[in-house]
Structures are given as structure tokens and as C-alpha cells.
mmCIF file of C-alpha atoms in Angstrom:
data_model
loop_
_atom_site.group_PDB
_atom_site.id
_atom_site.type_symbol
_atom_site.label_atom_id
_atom_site.label_comp_id
_atom_site.label_asym_id
_atom_site.label_seq_id
_atom_site.Cartn_x
_atom_site.Cartn_y
_atom_site.Cartn_z
ATOM 1 C CA UNK A 1 32.579 55.070 -41.561
ATOM 2 C CA UNK A 2 29.305 53.222 -41.137
ATOM 3 C CA UNK A 3 29.251 50.872 -37.983
ATOM 4 C CA UNK A 4 27.260 47.678 -38.095
ATOM 5 C CA UNK A 5 25.899 45.479 -35.430
ATOM 6 C CA UNK A 6 25.044 42.089 -34.744
ATOM 7 C CA UNK A 7 21.456 41.589 -33.164
ATOM 8 C CA UNK A 8 20.168 38.253 -31.787
ATOM 9 C CA UNK A 9 16.292 37.583 -31.998
ATOM 10 C CA UNK A 10 15.180 36.866 -28.035
ATOM 11 C CA UNK A 11 11.561 36.599 -28.372
ATOM 12 C CA UNK A 12 8.692 37.141 -30.790
ATOM 13 C CA UNK A 13 5.593 38.859 -29.412
ATOM 14 C CA UNK A 14 2.110 38.851 -31.308
ATOM 15 C CA UNK A 15 0.520 42.267 -31.213
ATOM 16 C CA UNK A 16 -2.491 41.648 -33.557
ATOM 17 C CA UNK A 17 -3.164 39.195 -36.171
ATOM 18 C CA UNK A 18 -0.634 40.760 -38.576
ATOM 19 C CA UNK A 19 2.064 42.352 -36.175
ATOM 20 C CA UNK A 20 4.447 41.095 -34.433
ATOM 21 C CA UNK A 21 7.478 42.446 -31.732
ATOM 22 C CA UNK A 22 10.765 41.400 -32.051
ATOM 23 C CA UNK A 23 12.872 41.623 -28.847
ATOM 24 C CA UNK A 24 16.427 41.739 -29.333
ATOM 25 C CA UNK A 25 19.734 41.759 -27.832
ATOM 26 C CA UNK A 26 23.358 42.700 -28.898
ATOM 27 C CA UNK A 27 25.587 39.603 -29.937
ATOM 28 C CA UNK A 28 28.938 41.251 -28.441
ATOM 29 C CA UNK A 29 26.951 41.950 -24.970
ATOM 30 C CA UNK A 30 27.696 45.782 -25.366
ATOM 31 C CA UNK A 31 24.738 48.051 -24.990
ATOM 32 C CA UNK A 32 22.610 49.609 -27.689
ATOM 33 C CA UNK A 33 22.096 53.232 -27.392
ATOM 34 C CA UNK A 34 19.537 54.508 -28.912
ATOM 35 C CA UNK A 35 16.862 57.413 -28.296
ATOM 36 C CA UNK A 36 13.019 57.081 -28.509
ATOM 37 C CA UNK A 37 11.668 57.622 -31.838
ATOM 38 C CA UNK A 38 14.586 56.307 -33.759
ATOM 39 C CA UNK A 39 15.056 53.080 -35.944
ATOM 40 C CA UNK A 40 17.072 50.395 -37.048
ATOM 41 C CA UNK A 41 18.105 49.573 -40.653
ATOM 42 C CA UNK A 42 18.441 45.752 -41.367
ATOM 43 C CA UNK A 43 20.584 44.748 -43.772
ATOM 44 C CA UNK A 44 19.768 41.731 -46.077
ATOM 45 C CA UNK A 45 21.606 39.747 -48.786
ATOM 46 C CA UNK A 46 19.681 39.125 -51.685
ATOM 47 C CA UNK A 47 21.112 37.323 -54.702
ATOM 48 C CA UNK A 48 24.629 38.714 -53.999
ATOM 49 C CA UNK A 49 23.356 42.165 -53.284
ATOM 50 C CA UNK A 50 22.441 44.113 -50.590
ATOM 51 C CA UNK A 51 19.047 45.545 -49.534
ATOM 52 C CA UNK A 52 18.083 47.469 -46.657
ATOM 53 C CA UNK A 53 14.686 47.992 -44.376
ATOM 54 C CA UNK A 54 14.491 50.383 -41.571
ATOM 55 C CA UNK A 55 12.086 49.466 -38.562
ATOM 56 C CA UNK A 56 11.297 51.820 -35.594
ATOM 57 C CA UNK A 57 12.313 51.100 -32.260
ATOM 58 C CA UNK A 58 8.848 49.854 -30.163
ATOM 59 C CA UNK A 59 11.007 49.848 -27.168
ATOM 60 C CA UNK A 60 11.932 52.914 -24.879
ATOM 61 C CA UNK A 61 15.657 53.084 -23.291
ATOM 62 C CA UNK A 62 13.949 54.410 -20.253
ATOM 63 C CA UNK A 63 11.405 51.444 -19.754
ATOM 64 C CA UNK A 64 12.616 48.168 -21.617
ATOM 65 C CA UNK A 65 15.615 46.176 -20.643
ATOM 66 C CA UNK A 66 15.985 44.867 -24.250
ATOM 67 C CA UNK A 67 15.373 46.922 -27.634
ATOM 68 C CA UNK A 68 12.597 45.830 -29.671
ATOM 69 C CA UNK A 69 10.961 46.734 -32.801
ATOM 70 C CA UNK A 70 7.551 45.836 -34.156
ATOM 71 C CA UNK A 71 6.784 44.666 -37.708
ATOM 72 C CA UNK A 72 3.429 44.490 -39.540
ATOM 73 C CA UNK A 73 3.059 42.158 -42.344
ATOM 74 C CA UNK A 74 2.987 44.167 -45.837
ATOM 75 C CA UNK A 75 0.973 42.214 -48.596
ATOM 76 C CA UNK A 76 3.855 41.055 -50.963
ATOM 77 C CA UNK A 77 6.525 42.498 -48.476
ATOM 78 C CA UNK A 78 9.683 41.217 -49.413
ATOM 79 C CA UNK A 79 11.199 41.114 -45.835
ATOM 80 C CA UNK A 80 8.229 41.960 -43.558
ATOM 81 C CA UNK A 81 6.514 38.313 -44.659
ATOM 82 C CA UNK A 82 10.054 36.848 -44.390
ATOM 83 C CA UNK A 83 10.711 37.972 -40.949
ATOM 84 C CA UNK A 84 7.060 37.291 -39.365
ATOM 85 C CA UNK A 85 6.899 33.879 -40.749
ATOM 86 C CA UNK A 86 10.716 32.343 -41.070
ATOM 87 C CA UNK A 87 12.757 33.995 -38.456
ATOM 88 C CA UNK A 88 12.784 32.191 -34.985
ATOM 89 C CA UNK A 89 14.688 32.991 -31.233
ATOM 90 C CA UNK A 90 18.436 32.675 -31.966
ATOM 91 C CA UNK A 91 18.196 34.169 -35.289
ATOM 92 C CA UNK A 92 20.900 36.916 -35.783
ATOM 93 C CA UNK A 93 20.467 40.015 -38.033
ATOM 94 C CA UNK A 94 22.933 42.536 -39.257
ATOM 95 C CA UNK A 95 21.650 46.405 -38.490
ATOM 96 C CA UNK A 96 23.292 49.627 -38.603
ATOM 97 C CA UNK A 97 23.565 51.557 -35.644
ATOM 98 C CA UNK A 98 20.412 53.568 -34.392
ATOM 99 C CA UNK A 99 19.477 56.406 -36.516
ATOM 100 C CA UNK A 100 16.621 59.107 -37.134
ATOM 101 C CA UNK A 101 15.385 62.464 -36.177
ATOM 102 C CA UNK A 102 11.738 61.624 -35.111
ATOM 103 C CA UNK A 103 12.891 62.586 -31.629
ATOM 104 C CA UNK A 104 11.318 64.199 -28.444
ATOM 105 C CA UNK A 105 11.939 67.959 -28.115
ATOM 106 C CA UNK A 106 14.621 68.654 -26.071
ATOM 107 C CA UNK A 107 12.682 71.151 -23.994
ATOM 108 C CA UNK A 108 9.117 69.668 -22.901
ATOM 109 C CA UNK A 109 5.969 71.876 -24.392
ATOM 110 C CA UNK A 110 2.874 71.952 -22.876
ATOM 111 C CA UNK A 111 1.334 69.693 -24.949
ATOM 112 C CA UNK A 112 2.293 66.814 -27.260
ATOM 113 C CA UNK A 113 0.224 65.773 -30.189
ATOM 114 C CA UNK A 114 0.577 62.561 -31.931
ATOM 115 C CA UNK A 115 -1.281 61.463 -35.287
ATOM 116 C CA UNK A 116 -0.544 57.702 -36.241
ATOM 117 C CA UNK A 117 -2.249 55.158 -38.722
ATOM 118 C CA UNK A 118 -1.883 51.346 -38.614
ATOM 119 C CA UNK A 119 2.230 50.417 -37.846
ATOM 120 C CA UNK A 120 2.776 54.287 -37.691
ATOM 121 C CA UNK A 121 2.234 53.776 -34.010
ATOM 122 C CA UNK A 122 5.853 51.986 -33.378
ATOM 123 C CA UNK A 123 7.846 55.326 -33.101
ATOM 124 C CA UNK A 124 4.958 56.792 -31.297
ATOM 125 C CA UNK A 125 4.778 54.063 -28.635
ATOM 126 C CA UNK A 126 8.564 54.713 -28.226
ATOM 127 C CA UNK A 127 7.885 58.355 -27.125
ATOM 128 C CA UNK A 128 4.720 57.533 -25.355
ATOM 129 C CA UNK A 129 6.522 54.944 -23.011
ATOM 130 C CA UNK A 130 9.210 57.515 -22.338
ATOM 131 C CA UNK A 131 6.786 60.440 -21.699
ATOM 132 C CA UNK A 132 4.403 58.241 -19.270
ATOM 133 C CA UNK A 133 6.895 56.107 -17.466
ATOM 134 C CA UNK A 134 6.495 56.631 -13.548
ATOM 135 C CA UNK A 135 10.022 57.691 -13.082
ATOM 136 C CA UNK A 136 9.121 60.684 -15.466
ATOM 137 C CA UNK A 137 6.378 62.033 -13.567
ATOM 138 C CA UNK A 138 6.944 65.521 -12.424
ATOM 139 C CA UNK A 139 5.493 69.114 -11.929
ATOM 140 C CA UNK A 140 4.727 70.538 -15.345
ATOM 141 C CA UNK A 141 4.495 66.982 -17.232
ATOM 142 C CA UNK A 142 3.092 67.771 -20.908
ATOM 143 C CA UNK A 143 -0.260 66.253 -21.621
ATOM 144 C CA UNK A 144 -0.148 64.112 -24.369
ATOM 145 C CA UNK A 145 -2.694 63.365 -27.024
ATOM 146 C CA UNK A 146 -2.801 60.595 -29.534
ATOM 147 C CA UNK A 147 -5.364 60.147 -32.505
ATOM 148 C CA UNK A 148 -4.950 56.790 -33.717
ATOM 149 C CA UNK A 149 -6.477 55.350 -37.197
ATOM 150 C CA UNK A 150 -7.139 51.485 -37.679
ATOM 151 C CA UNK A 151 -9.496 48.774 -39.128
ATOM 152 C CA UNK A 152 -10.844 48.092 -35.641
ATOM 153 C CA UNK A 153 -9.891 47.290 -32.246
ATOM 154 C CA UNK A 154 -8.697 43.976 -33.078
ATOM 155 C CA UNK A 155 -5.745 45.366 -35.484
ATOM 156 C CA UNK A 156 -4.865 48.338 -33.314
ATOM 157 C CA UNK A 157 -1.467 47.819 -32.185
ATOM 158 C CA UNK A 158 -0.810 48.283 -28.517
ATOM 159 C CA UNK A 159 -4.506 48.897 -27.981
ATOM 160 C CA UNK A 160 -4.140 47.229 -24.379
ATOM 161 C CA UNK A 161 -1.309 49.486 -23.378
ATOM 162 C CA UNK A 162 -3.017 52.735 -24.749
ATOM 163 C CA UNK A 163 -6.137 51.701 -22.929
ATOM 164 C CA UNK A 164 -4.222 51.260 -19.803
ATOM 165 C CA UNK A 165 -2.429 54.514 -19.759
ATOM 166 C CA UNK A 166 -5.924 56.282 -20.457
ATOM 167 C CA UNK A 167 -7.204 54.629 -17.200
ATOM 168 C CA UNK A 168 -4.181 55.151 -15.159
ATOM 169 C CA UNK A 169 -2.988 58.734 -16.185
ATOM 170 C CA UNK A 170 -6.230 60.549 -17.446
ATOM 171 C CA UNK A 171 -4.721 63.916 -16.529
ATOM 172 C CA UNK A 172 -1.508 63.156 -18.840
ATOM 173 C CA UNK A 173 -2.712 60.904 -21.599
ATOM 174 C CA UNK A 174 -5.753 61.238 -23.873
ATOM 175 C CA UNK A 175 -6.140 58.741 -26.789
ATOM 176 C CA UNK A 176 -9.051 58.857 -29.770
ATOM 177 C CA UNK A 177 -9.052 55.918 -31.903
ATOM 178 C CA UNK A 178 -10.554 56.228 -35.365
ATOM 179 C CA UNK A 179 -12.246 52.895 -36.806
ATOM 180 C CA UNK A 180 -12.966 52.323 -40.355
ATOM 181 C CA UNK A 181 -14.912 49.136 -39.838
ATOM 182 C CA UNK A 182 -16.069 48.748 -36.170
ATOM 183 C CA UNK A 183 -18.989 50.857 -34.564
ATOM 184 C CA UNK A 184 -19.442 51.843 -30.962
ATOM 185 C CA UNK A 185 -15.801 50.996 -29.615
ATOM 186 C CA UNK A 186 -14.961 52.816 -26.310
ATOM 187 C CA UNK A 187 -12.925 55.961 -27.035
ATOM 188 C CA UNK A 188 -13.393 55.382 -30.781
ATOM 189 C CA UNK A 189 -15.340 57.343 -33.679
ATOM 190 C CA UNK A 190 -16.394 55.571 -36.510
ATOM 191 C CA UNK A 191 -15.139 57.402 -39.643
ATOM 192 C CA UNK A 192 -12.279 58.482 -41.632
ATOM 193 C CA UNK A 193 -9.972 61.237 -40.481
ATOM 194 C CA UNK A 194 -10.321 64.365 -42.847
ATOM 195 C CA UNK A 195 -9.730 67.821 -42.447
ATOM 196 C CA UNK A 196 -13.059 68.908 -40.850
ATOM 197 C CA UNK A 197 -13.078 66.012 -38.631
ATOM 198 C CA UNK A 198 -9.260 66.612 -37.420
ATOM 199 C CA UNK A 199 -9.955 70.244 -37.020
ATOM 200 C CA UNK A 200 -13.115 69.369 -35.024
ATOM 201 C CA UNK A 201 -11.510 66.673 -32.749
ATOM 202 C CA UNK A 202 -8.556 68.806 -32.009
ATOM 203 C CA UNK A 203 -10.754 71.680 -30.798
ATOM 204 C CA UNK A 204 -12.597 69.360 -28.539
ATOM 205 C CA UNK A 205 -9.235 68.031 -26.903
ATOM 206 C CA UNK A 206 -8.307 71.362 -26.369
ATOM 207 C CA UNK A 207 -11.354 72.298 -24.487
ATOM 208 C CA UNK A 208 -13.503 73.554 -27.116
ATOM 209 C CA UNK A 209 -10.946 76.204 -28.391
ATOM 210 C CA UNK A 210 -7.447 76.129 -30.128
ATOM 211 C CA UNK A 211 -6.010 79.294 -29.165
ATOM 212 C CA UNK A 212 -2.725 80.977 -30.164
ATOM 213 C CA UNK A 213 -1.247 79.854 -26.982
ATOM 214 C CA UNK A 214 -2.283 76.260 -27.934
ATOM 215 C CA UNK A 215 -0.659 76.696 -31.460
ATOM 216 C CA UNK A 216 2.666 77.839 -30.133
ATOM 217 C CA UNK A 217 3.176 75.417 -27.146
ATOM 218 C CA UNK A 218 1.936 72.247 -28.693
ATOM 219 C CA UNK A 219 4.541 69.916 -30.779
ATOM 220 C CA UNK A 220 2.661 67.822 -33.492
ATOM 221 C CA UNK A 221 4.088 64.481 -34.593
ATOM 222 C CA UNK A 222 2.875 62.360 -37.671
ATOM 223 C CA UNK A 223 3.518 58.709 -38.397
ATOM 224 C CA UNK A 224 0.756 57.668 -41.115
ATOM 225 C CA UNK A 225 0.168 57.393 -44.488
ATOM 226 C CA UNK A 226 1.368 60.312 -46.883
ATOM 227 C CA UNK A 227 -2.367 61.509 -47.674
ATOM 228 C CA UNK A 228 -3.005 61.360 -43.994
ATOM 229 C CA UNK A 229 -0.156 63.433 -42.964
ATOM 230 C CA UNK A 230 -0.416 65.916 -45.981
ATOM 231 C CA UNK A 231 -4.089 66.274 -44.903
ATOM 232 C CA UNK A 232 -2.891 66.982 -41.034
ATOM 233 C CA UNK A 233 -0.120 69.307 -42.380
ATOM 234 C CA UNK A 234 -2.610 71.455 -44.183
ATOM 235 C CA UNK A 235 -5.037 71.543 -41.475
ATOM 236 C CA UNK A 236 -2.751 72.653 -38.859
ATOM 237 C CA UNK A 237 -1.083 75.287 -41.018
ATOM 238 C CA UNK A 238 -4.514 76.742 -41.611
ATOM 239 C CA UNK A 239 -5.102 76.962 -38.073
ATOM 240 C CA UNK A 240 -1.713 78.784 -37.655
ATOM 241 C CA UNK A 241 0.525 76.183 -36.252
ATOM 242 C CA UNK A 242 4.241 77.299 -36.861
ATOM 243 C CA UNK A 243 5.948 74.688 -39.239
ATOM 244 C CA UNK A 244 8.828 74.327 -36.926
ATOM 245 C CA UNK A 245 6.259 72.621 -34.648
ATOM 246 C CA UNK A 246 5.399 69.929 -37.272
ATOM 247 C CA UNK A 247 7.519 66.502 -37.279
ATOM 248 C CA UNK A 248 6.618 63.668 -39.411
ATOM 249 C CA UNK A 249 8.347 60.049 -39.862
ATOM 250 C CA UNK A 250 8.235 58.326 -42.992
ATOM 251 C CA UNK A 251 10.572 55.407 -44.777
ATOM 252 C CA UNK A 252 9.234 55.865 -48.391
ATOM 253 C CA UNK A 253 8.293 59.021 -50.613
ATOM 254 C CA UNK A 254 4.996 59.540 -51.909
ATOM 255 C CA UNK A 255 6.614 59.792 -55.290
ATOM 256 C CA UNK A 256 10.072 58.739 -56.181
ATOM 257 C CA UNK A 257 12.981 61.106 -56.841
ATOM 258 C CA UNK A 258 14.306 61.287 -60.356
ATOM 259 C CA UNK A 259 16.980 59.190 -61.494
ATOM 260 C CA UNK A 260 19.981 60.575 -63.378
ATOM 261 C CA UNK A 261 22.276 58.680 -65.988
ATOM 262 C CA UNK A 262 25.942 58.846 -64.523
ATOM 263 C CA UNK A 263 28.637 60.345 -66.740
ATOM 264 C CA UNK A 264 32.070 58.599 -66.177
ATOM 265 C CA UNK A 265 33.764 61.360 -68.351
ATOM 266 C CA UNK A 266 33.566 63.724 -65.792
ATOM 267 C CA UNK A 267 34.279 63.358 -61.933
ATOM 268 C CA UNK A 268 34.047 65.164 -58.746
ATOM 269 C CA UNK A 269 36.236 64.687 -55.479
ATOM 270 C CA UNK A 270 34.331 63.947 -52.088
ATOM 271 C CA UNK A 271 36.083 64.018 -48.802
ATOM 272 C CA UNK A 272 34.008 62.680 -46.103
ATOM 273 C CA UNK A 273 34.961 62.728 -42.163
ATOM 274 C CA UNK A 274 33.444 61.504 -39.237
ATOM 275 C CA UNK A 275 35.278 62.110 -36.049
ATOM 276 C CA UNK A 276 39.325 60.865 -36.681
ATOM 277 C CA UNK A 277 38.031 58.824 -39.865
ATOM 278 C CA UNK A 278 38.390 60.431 -43.097
ATOM 279 C CA UNK A 279 37.508 59.291 -46.776
ATOM 280 C CA UNK A 280 38.433 60.301 -50.169
ATOM 281 C CA UNK A 281 36.879 59.364 -53.495
ATOM 282 C CA UNK A 282 35.748 60.231 -56.805
ATOM 283 C CA UNK A 283 32.231 60.142 -57.944
ATOM 284 C CA UNK A 284 30.808 60.563 -61.731
ATOM 285 C CA UNK A 285 28.912 63.434 -62.790
ATOM 286 C CA UNK A 286 25.206 62.927 -62.273
ATOM 287 C CA UNK A 287 25.886 59.981 -59.632
ATOM 288 C CA UNK A 288 24.897 60.362 -56.147
ATOM 289 C CA UNK A 289 27.654 60.681 -53.448
ATOM 290 C CA UNK A 290 26.399 57.547 -51.932
ATOM 291 C CA UNK A 291 25.938 55.583 -55.303
ATOM 292 C CA UNK A 292 29.716 56.506 -55.913
ATOM 293 C CA UNK A 293 30.949 55.538 -52.440
ATOM 294 C CA UNK A 294 29.004 52.368 -52.444
ATOM 295 C CA UNK A 295 30.309 51.453 -55.848
ATOM 296 C CA UNK A 296 33.851 51.568 -54.712
ATOM 297 C CA UNK A 297 33.090 49.766 -51.611
ATOM 298 C CA UNK A 298 33.079 52.586 -49.319
ATOM 299 C CA UNK A 299 30.456 52.201 -46.364
ATOM 300 C CA UNK A 300 28.512 55.360 -45.958
ATOM 301 C CA UNK A 301 25.446 55.390 -43.805
ATOM 302 C CA UNK A 302 22.007 55.008 -45.433
ATOM 303 C CA UNK A 303 18.782 53.300 -45.443
ATOM 304 C CA UNK A 304 15.913 54.418 -47.938
ATOM 305 C CA UNK A 305 18.003 56.114 -50.834
ATOM 306 C CA UNK A 306 15.018 58.139 -51.461
ATOM 307 C CA UNK A 307 15.842 61.160 -49.383
ATOM 308 C CA UNK A 308 13.180 60.593 -46.552
ATOM 309 C CA UNK A 309 14.522 58.693 -43.707
ATOM 310 C CA UNK A 310 17.616 61.097 -43.081
ATOM 311 C CA UNK A 311 19.693 58.227 -42.208
ATOM 312 C CA UNK A 312 22.451 59.478 -44.854
ATOM 313 C CA UNK A 313 22.673 62.947 -43.769
ATOM 314 C CA UNK A 314 26.056 64.499 -43.750
ATOM 315 C CA UNK A 315 27.112 68.261 -42.895
ATOM 316 C CA UNK A 316 28.613 70.274 -45.816
ATOM 317 C CA UNK A 317 31.777 71.767 -44.893
ATOM 318 C CA UNK A 318 32.937 72.934 -48.343
ATOM 319 C CA UNK A 319 31.268 72.988 -52.095
ATOM 320 C CA UNK A 320 27.973 72.718 -53.312
ATOM 321 C CA UNK A 321 25.315 69.653 -53.681
ATOM 322 C CA UNK A 322 22.244 69.239 -55.688
ATOM 323 C CA UNK A 323 19.753 67.292 -53.888
ATOM 324 C CA UNK A 324 17.255 65.942 -56.251
ATOM 325 C CA UNK A 325 14.252 65.424 -54.498
ATOM 326 C CA UNK A 326 10.587 64.009 -55.652
ATOM 327 C CA UNK A 327 9.599 67.400 -56.948
ATOM 328 C CA UNK A 328 12.238 69.794 -56.568
ATOM 329 C CA UNK A 329 16.082 70.044 -56.587
ATOM 330 C CA UNK A 330 17.592 71.936 -53.808
ATOM 331 C CA UNK A 331 21.038 73.513 -53.747
ATOM 332 C CA UNK A 332 23.012 72.414 -50.470
ATOM 333 C CA UNK A 333 25.863 74.710 -49.626
ATOM 334 C CA UNK A 334 28.313 75.018 -46.659
ATOM 335 C CA UNK A 335 26.648 74.670 -43.502
ATOM 336 C CA UNK A 336 23.680 72.833 -44.790
ATOM 337 C CA UNK A 337 22.536 69.525 -44.553
ATOM 338 C CA UNK A 338 23.206 67.152 -47.332
ATOM 339 C CA UNK A 339 21.006 63.767 -48.281
ATOM 340 C CA UNK A 340 24.155 61.802 -50.002
ATOM 341 C CA UNK A 341 21.539 59.427 -51.169
ATOM 342 C CA UNK A 342 20.170 62.035 -53.697
ATOM 343 C CA UNK A 343 22.877 64.343 -53.639
ATOM 344 C CA UNK A 344 24.940 65.067 -56.643
ATOM 345 C CA UNK A 345 28.260 66.801 -56.458
ATOM 346 C CA UNK A 346 28.173 70.372 -58.203
ATOM 347 C CA UNK A 347 31.480 71.843 -57.493
ATOM 348 C CA UNK A 348 34.751 69.990 -58.169
ATOM 349 C CA UNK A 349 35.159 69.183 -54.566
ATOM 350 C CA UNK A 350 32.852 68.642 -51.870
ATOM 351 C CA UNK A 351 33.538 68.224 -48.402
ATOM 352 C CA UNK A 352 31.269 66.561 -46.174
ATOM 353 C CA UNK A 353 31.211 65.725 -42.428
ATOM 354 C CA UNK A 354 29.097 63.301 -40.195
ATOM 355 C CA UNK A 355 28.179 64.423 -36.610
#
């Protein structure tokens, strides 16, 4: 049900003092098909147990011959430090197939707006490479605006590329940096982003006004700490931006979802299908569909196990499932998308399908 790939490390490229890009190739020589903004989930074995971490592509299938991810060192990070310090060209990693829903719109709007902070630039740069590729230049190309928060220029990932785009494509790309520890940098504001500053800078980028047409014909993408994304959402909602125009990427929740105690005395029948493949198994009451499958050695797609990354998403065909998010429980029925990692069967039988 879940497809895994072997990837070989070709090259490590230093981006900033604490960030490195990993250029990869498939071991089997078959192409890796992915979309700008998607991610890879790396699978590690620790003391006989499997652990997973998701890393966004920093490459674009339009501009890059090889797929690449960019990793920033996390203080006390279990895997980022290991990957950055110990991995060498030639090392082979086990990953899932590309996944993720932080995708470019199928129909391009008039404007695309991005808000990123730190390593949140990673899926954004995949979008930007695609949007600003010379082969994609055409009449009606959308204007792209990036607000990018960091400590200083030295720790701003991909800054040289962003500056180059600003010079080469000023009609199509605008970037404003927000630095907390550096004054007087070009294209930068020495301040932290908040509601008031975001609104001021947004109006400036739209010619001093942010009109109804701007709100309707702009798609907004966020990849930043939860507090910053929450602030941006609140600001844009107050300005009248439709909810369907807001897109966020995160791999960990601000609050962990509740954990239930499984009851083996009660079981539910789960049927899962993908193309011609079909699985049928039992889960305990108050055991997530994903945990029940993994307990029995069945490979269903997943990454974060917190309902955030959407790697585990399946479509409900029959039955009902309670999805226990951090701050609410949502009932899923036939036709709804189901997070199997936080999904608890409600009906005796639940049928799911992976697209």
C-alpha cells in the first residue's frame, strides 16, 4: 500500500552556517515524480523501531535535474544533526514517495503571496523556482511577493538566489526581508513581523491599497512558526481575504492531539484500497486506524502522526471516523478526507480509499 524508495546522496551544499542542501538520486535509476511544494518522508530505524521525518523539496522538477531537500540544524534535533554532521555522498536513505498538499494553484491568480521564516523557505523556493523559471515566462505571469523573516543576512537561506531574482525579474518578483538582528540591510526591515506591520507592508506591496480585487485574486502561502502563521491568518481574515485563498505548511502541531487508550475487547473492520490493491484488517476501539495497521505489519502512508502533514489522508467510502485534532474532534463520513493517523473508527465497518 505504501511505496518506498531508495535515494543516494550525491552532494551536500552548504547554504548557511546551520543549513545544508542534499542533492539526491534514485538508486533504481527511475525518475522521482514530484510537484513543487511536496516533501519526502525519511524513514530511520532507532533501536529496532521506525521513526520518520519529513523534509520539503527545495528543488523544482522544472529547473533541477536531481531532487534536493534542504535541512536546517535543530538544537538537540534527533535527525537533523545526524544528517548534517554524519552523512556523506554515497549514503543511501529510505524514503516514501513524495507527498504533500502545499501546491501551486491549478489556475494561476493575478498575485501569489508568500510568508516564510527560517527553513520555512524550503517548499517556497520550490514554488519560486517553478514560477520564475525562464521557460515559464508568458503574458499574464502572476506577480510573486515574498515576506521572509530571519535573524540576519548570513542566516537567510537562498538569499543570493532571491536577490538575483529581484534584480533580474523586478516586474514579477518582490522580496522583503525582516531581520531581528541586522540593521540597514538592502530590501530589509529591522523589525519583527506583527499584525500591524504585516498589514502596512501588504498595502505597500499592493500600491498603497489592498482592494477587493486584490483579496479575491491573490493566493497566500505560509510556512513559518505556528505563532507567525496564526498572526498572518488573523490579519488576512480581518482584511477580508477568503479562507480558501490561505494555504499553510507545517509538520508538527502547535498542540499535540490527545492520546486514547485502546480497548482490545471491541474491534472495528477496516477496508483500505489503492488502485487494484486492497487490505482488510481489524482495529481496536480507541486505536487509530494507522496504529492498528502498523501493529499488524501493514504499511499505510504516514509521516507526522499528528494530523498535520496530510501524508496519511484517505477518502472515506463507507462508515464514520472521528478525527481527534488537538483542539477538536471532527466526524468524517462518506466522501470526506480522513486523517488515518488521528482517525478512530466509529462504525463497525469503515472503508477508505487512497487516491
